[in-house]
CSV table of C-alpha atoms in Angstrom, one decimal:
chain,number,residue,atom,x,y,z
A,3,MET,CA,-21.3,-19.7,2.1
A,4,SER,CA,-22.8,-18.3,5.3
A,5,LEU,CA,-20.9,-17.5,8.4
A,6,GLU,CA,-23.6,-19.1,10.6
A,7,LYS,CA,-23.3,-22.4,8.7
A,8,LEU,CA,-19.5,-22.6,9.1
A,9,LYS,CA,-18.0,-24.4,12.1
A,10,LYS,CA,-15.1,-23.0,14.0
A,11,GLU,CA,-12.8,-25.6,12.4
A,12,ASP,CA,-13.9,-24.5,8.9
A,13,LEU,CA,-13.3,-20.8,9.8
A,14,GLU,CA,-9.8,-21.7,11.1
A,15,LEU,CA,-8.9,-22.9,7.6
A,16,LEU,CA,-9.8,-19.5,6.1
A,17,SER,CA,-7.6,-16.4,6.1
A,18,ASN,CA,-8.7,-13.3,8.0
A,19,LYS,CA,-9.3,-11.7,4.6
A,20,ASP,CA,-11.5,-14.5,3.5
A,21,ILE,CA,-13.5,-14.2,6.7
A,22,THR,CA,-13.7,-10.5,6.3
A,23,ASN,CA,-15.1,-11.0,2.8
A,24,LEU,CA,-17.9,-13.3,4.2
A,25,ILE,CA,-18.7,-10.7,6.9
A,26,LEU,CA,-18.9,-7.9,4.5
A,27,GLU,CA,-21.1,-10.0,2.1
A,28,GLU,CA,-23.6,-10.7,4.9
A,29,LYS,CA,-23.5,-7.5,7.0
A,30,GLY,CA,-22.3,-4.7,4.8
A,31,SER,CA,-19.7,-2.1,5.4
A,32,GLN,CA,-18.0,-2.0,8.8
A,33,ASN,CA,-14.9,-0.3,10.2
A,34,THR,CA,-11.6,-2.1,10.9
A,35,ALA,CA,-12.2,-2.6,14.6
A,36,GLU,CA,-15.7,-4.0,14.1
A,37,LEU,CA,-14.5,-6.5,11.5
A,38,PHE,CA,-11.5,-7.6,13.5
A,39,LYS,CA,-13.5,-8.0,16.7
A,40,GLU,CA,-16.0,-10.2,14.8
A,41,ILE,CA,-13.2,-12.4,13.5
A,42,ILE,CA,-11.7,-12.8,17.0
A,43,LYS,CA,-15.2,-13.7,18.3
A,44,LEU,CA,-15.8,-16.2,15.5
A,45,LEU,CA,-12.4,-17.9,15.9
A,46,GLU,CA,-12.7,-17.7,19.7
A,47,LEU,CA,-9.3,-16.0,20.0
A,48,PRO,CA,-8.1,-14.3,23.2
A,49,LYS,CA,-9.0,-10.6,23.5
A,50,THR,CA,-5.3,-9.6,23.6
A,51,THR,CA,-5.2,-10.7,20.0
A,52,PHE,CA,-7.0,-7.4,19.1
A,53,ASP,CA,-4.2,-5.1,20.4
A,54,GLN,CA,-1.4,-7.4,19.1
A,55,LYS,CA,-2.7,-7.9,15.5
A,56,ILE,CA,-5.0,-5.0,14.6
A,57,GLY,CA,-2.2,-3.3,12.7
A,58,ASP,CA,-1.3,-6.3,10.6
A,59,TYR,CA,-5.0,-6.9,9.9
A,60,TYR,CA,-5.5,-3.3,8.7
A,61,THR,CA,-2.4,-3.7,6.4
A,62,SER,CA,-3.8,-6.9,5.0
A,63,LEU,CA,-7.1,-5.2,4.1
A,64,THR,CA,-5.3,-2.3,2.4
A,65,THR,CA,-3.4,-4.7,0.1
A,66,ASP,CA,-6.3,-6.9,-0.9
A,67,LYS,CA,-8.1,-5.7,-4.0
A,68,ARG,CA,-11.4,-7.2,-2.9
A,69,PHE,CA,-11.9,-4.4,-0.3
A,70,ILE,CA,-12.3,-0.7,-0.5
A,71,LEU,CA,-11.9,1.8,2.3
A,72,LEU,CA,-14.8,4.3,2.2
A,73,GLU,CA,-14.7,8.0,3.0
A,74,ASP,CA,-16.4,7.3,6.4
A,75,GLY,CA,-13.5,5.0,7.4
A,76,SER,CA,-15.5,1.8,6.9
A,77,TRP,CA,-14.5,-1.2,4.7
A,78,ASP,CA,-16.8,-2.6,2.0
A,79,LEU,CA,-16.5,-5.0,-1.0
A,80,ARG,CA,-15.1,-3.2,-4.0
A,81,SER,CA,-17.6,-5.0,-6.2
A,82,ARG,CA,-20.4,-3.0,-4.6
A,83,HIS,CA,-19.0,0.3,-5.7
A,84,THR,CA,-19.2,1.9,-9.2
A,85,SER,CA,-16.0,2.4,-11.2
A,86,ASP,CA,-16.6,6.1,-11.6
A,87,LYS,CA,-16.1,6.6,-7.8
A,88,LEU,CA,-13.0,4.5,-8.0
A,89,ILE,CA,-11.7,6.5,-10.9
A,90,LYS,CA,-12.2,9.7,-9.1
A,91,ILE,CA,-10.3,8.4,-6.0
A,92,VAL,CA,-7.4,7.2,-8.2
A,93,GLU,CA,-7.3,10.5,-10.1
A,94,GLU,CA,-7.0,12.4,-6.8
A,95,GLU,CA,-4.3,10.1,-5.6
A,96,GLU,CA,-2.4,10.5,-8.9
A,97,GLU,CA,-2.6,14.3,-8.6
A,98,GLU,CA,-1.2,14.2,-5.1
A,99,GLU,CA,1.6,11.9,-6.2
A,100,ILE,CA,2.5,14.3,-9.1
A,101,GLU,CA,2.6,17.2,-6.7
A,102,GLU,CA,4.7,15.2,-4.2
A,103,THR,CA,7.1,14.2,-7.0
A,104,LYS,CA,7.5,17.9,-8.1
A,105,GLU,CA,8.3,18.9,-4.5
A,106,GLU,CA,10.8,16.1,-4.2
A,107,GLU,CA,12.5,17.1,-7.4
A,108,GLU,CA,12.7,20.7,-6.2
A,109,GLU,CA,14.3,19.5,-3.0
A,110,GLU,CA,16.8,17.5,-4.9
A,111,ASP,CA,17.7,20.5,-7.0
A,112,VAL,CA,18.2,22.6,-3.9
A,113,ASN,CA,20.3,19.8,-2.4
A,114,ASN,CA,22.5,19.6,-5.5
A,115,TYR,CA,23.5,23.2,-5.0
A,116,ASP,CA,24.8,22.3,-1.6
A,117,SER,CA,27.5,20.2,-3.1
A,118,ILE,CA,29.0,23.2,-5.1
A,119,ASP,CA,31.9,25.0,-3.5
A,120,THR,CA,32.1,28.8,-3.4
A,121,ASP,CA,34.7,28.5,-6.2
A,122,GLY,CA,31.9,27.0,-8.4
A,123,GLU,CA,33.6,23.6,-8.4
A,124,ILE,CA,31.8,20.4,-7.4
A,125,ASP,CA,32.8,18.8,-4.0
A,126,ASP,CA,35.2,15.9,-3.9
A,127,ALA,CA,32.1,13.6,-3.9
A,128,ASN,CA,32.6,13.1,-7.6
A,129,GLU,CA,36.4,12.9,-7.5
A,130,ASP,CA,36.2,9.2,-8.2
A,131,LEU,CA,34.4,9.8,-11.4
A,132,LYS,CA,36.8,12.3,-13.0
A,133,ASP,CA,38.7,9.7,-14.9
A,134,LEU,CA,35.6,7.9,-16.2
A,135,VAL,CA,35.5,7.2,-19.9
A,136,VAL,CA,32.3,6.5,-21.8
A,137,LEU,CA,32.6,4.1,-24.7
A,138,ASP,CA,30.0,3.6,-27.5
A,139,GLU,CA,29.1,0.2,-28.8
A,140,ASP,CA,31.7,0.2,-31.6
A,141,GLU,CA,34.5,0.9,-29.2
A,142,LEU,CA,33.2,-1.9,-26.9
A,143,GLU,CA,33.3,-4.4,-29.8
A,144,LEU,CA,36.9,-3.4,-30.7
A,145,GLU,CA,38.0,-4.0,-27.1
A,146,GLN,CA,36.6,-7.5,-27.1
């Protein structure tokens, strides 16, 4: 399906992501602004739409698995890129997430020390839990 062959009425029935897919198929990679301006032009929308909706448009591209954001900031079809590049990007993101998780855990540990009094006792935050009793499955069955 070519963009030139589609009428405005047909384009209006498509989502912005579907139109983006057609643009990228025909013209190759483009940045977010170029893509969205092309959609606005095709749908004959007012120019104010760009400023009002560009954020939503960008978010929709990031959540759609058909598209990939390249290192130069342009979007392209994921199907055009080899999986080894994708794997490398995913591995880098996972490493960053692991580092962030370690940092968050360290912060939590530090924050937990804040709740200890100088006497070495835990603050009254856990006072409600002092009478808590833990039952195993056998004890639960006996109570029922």
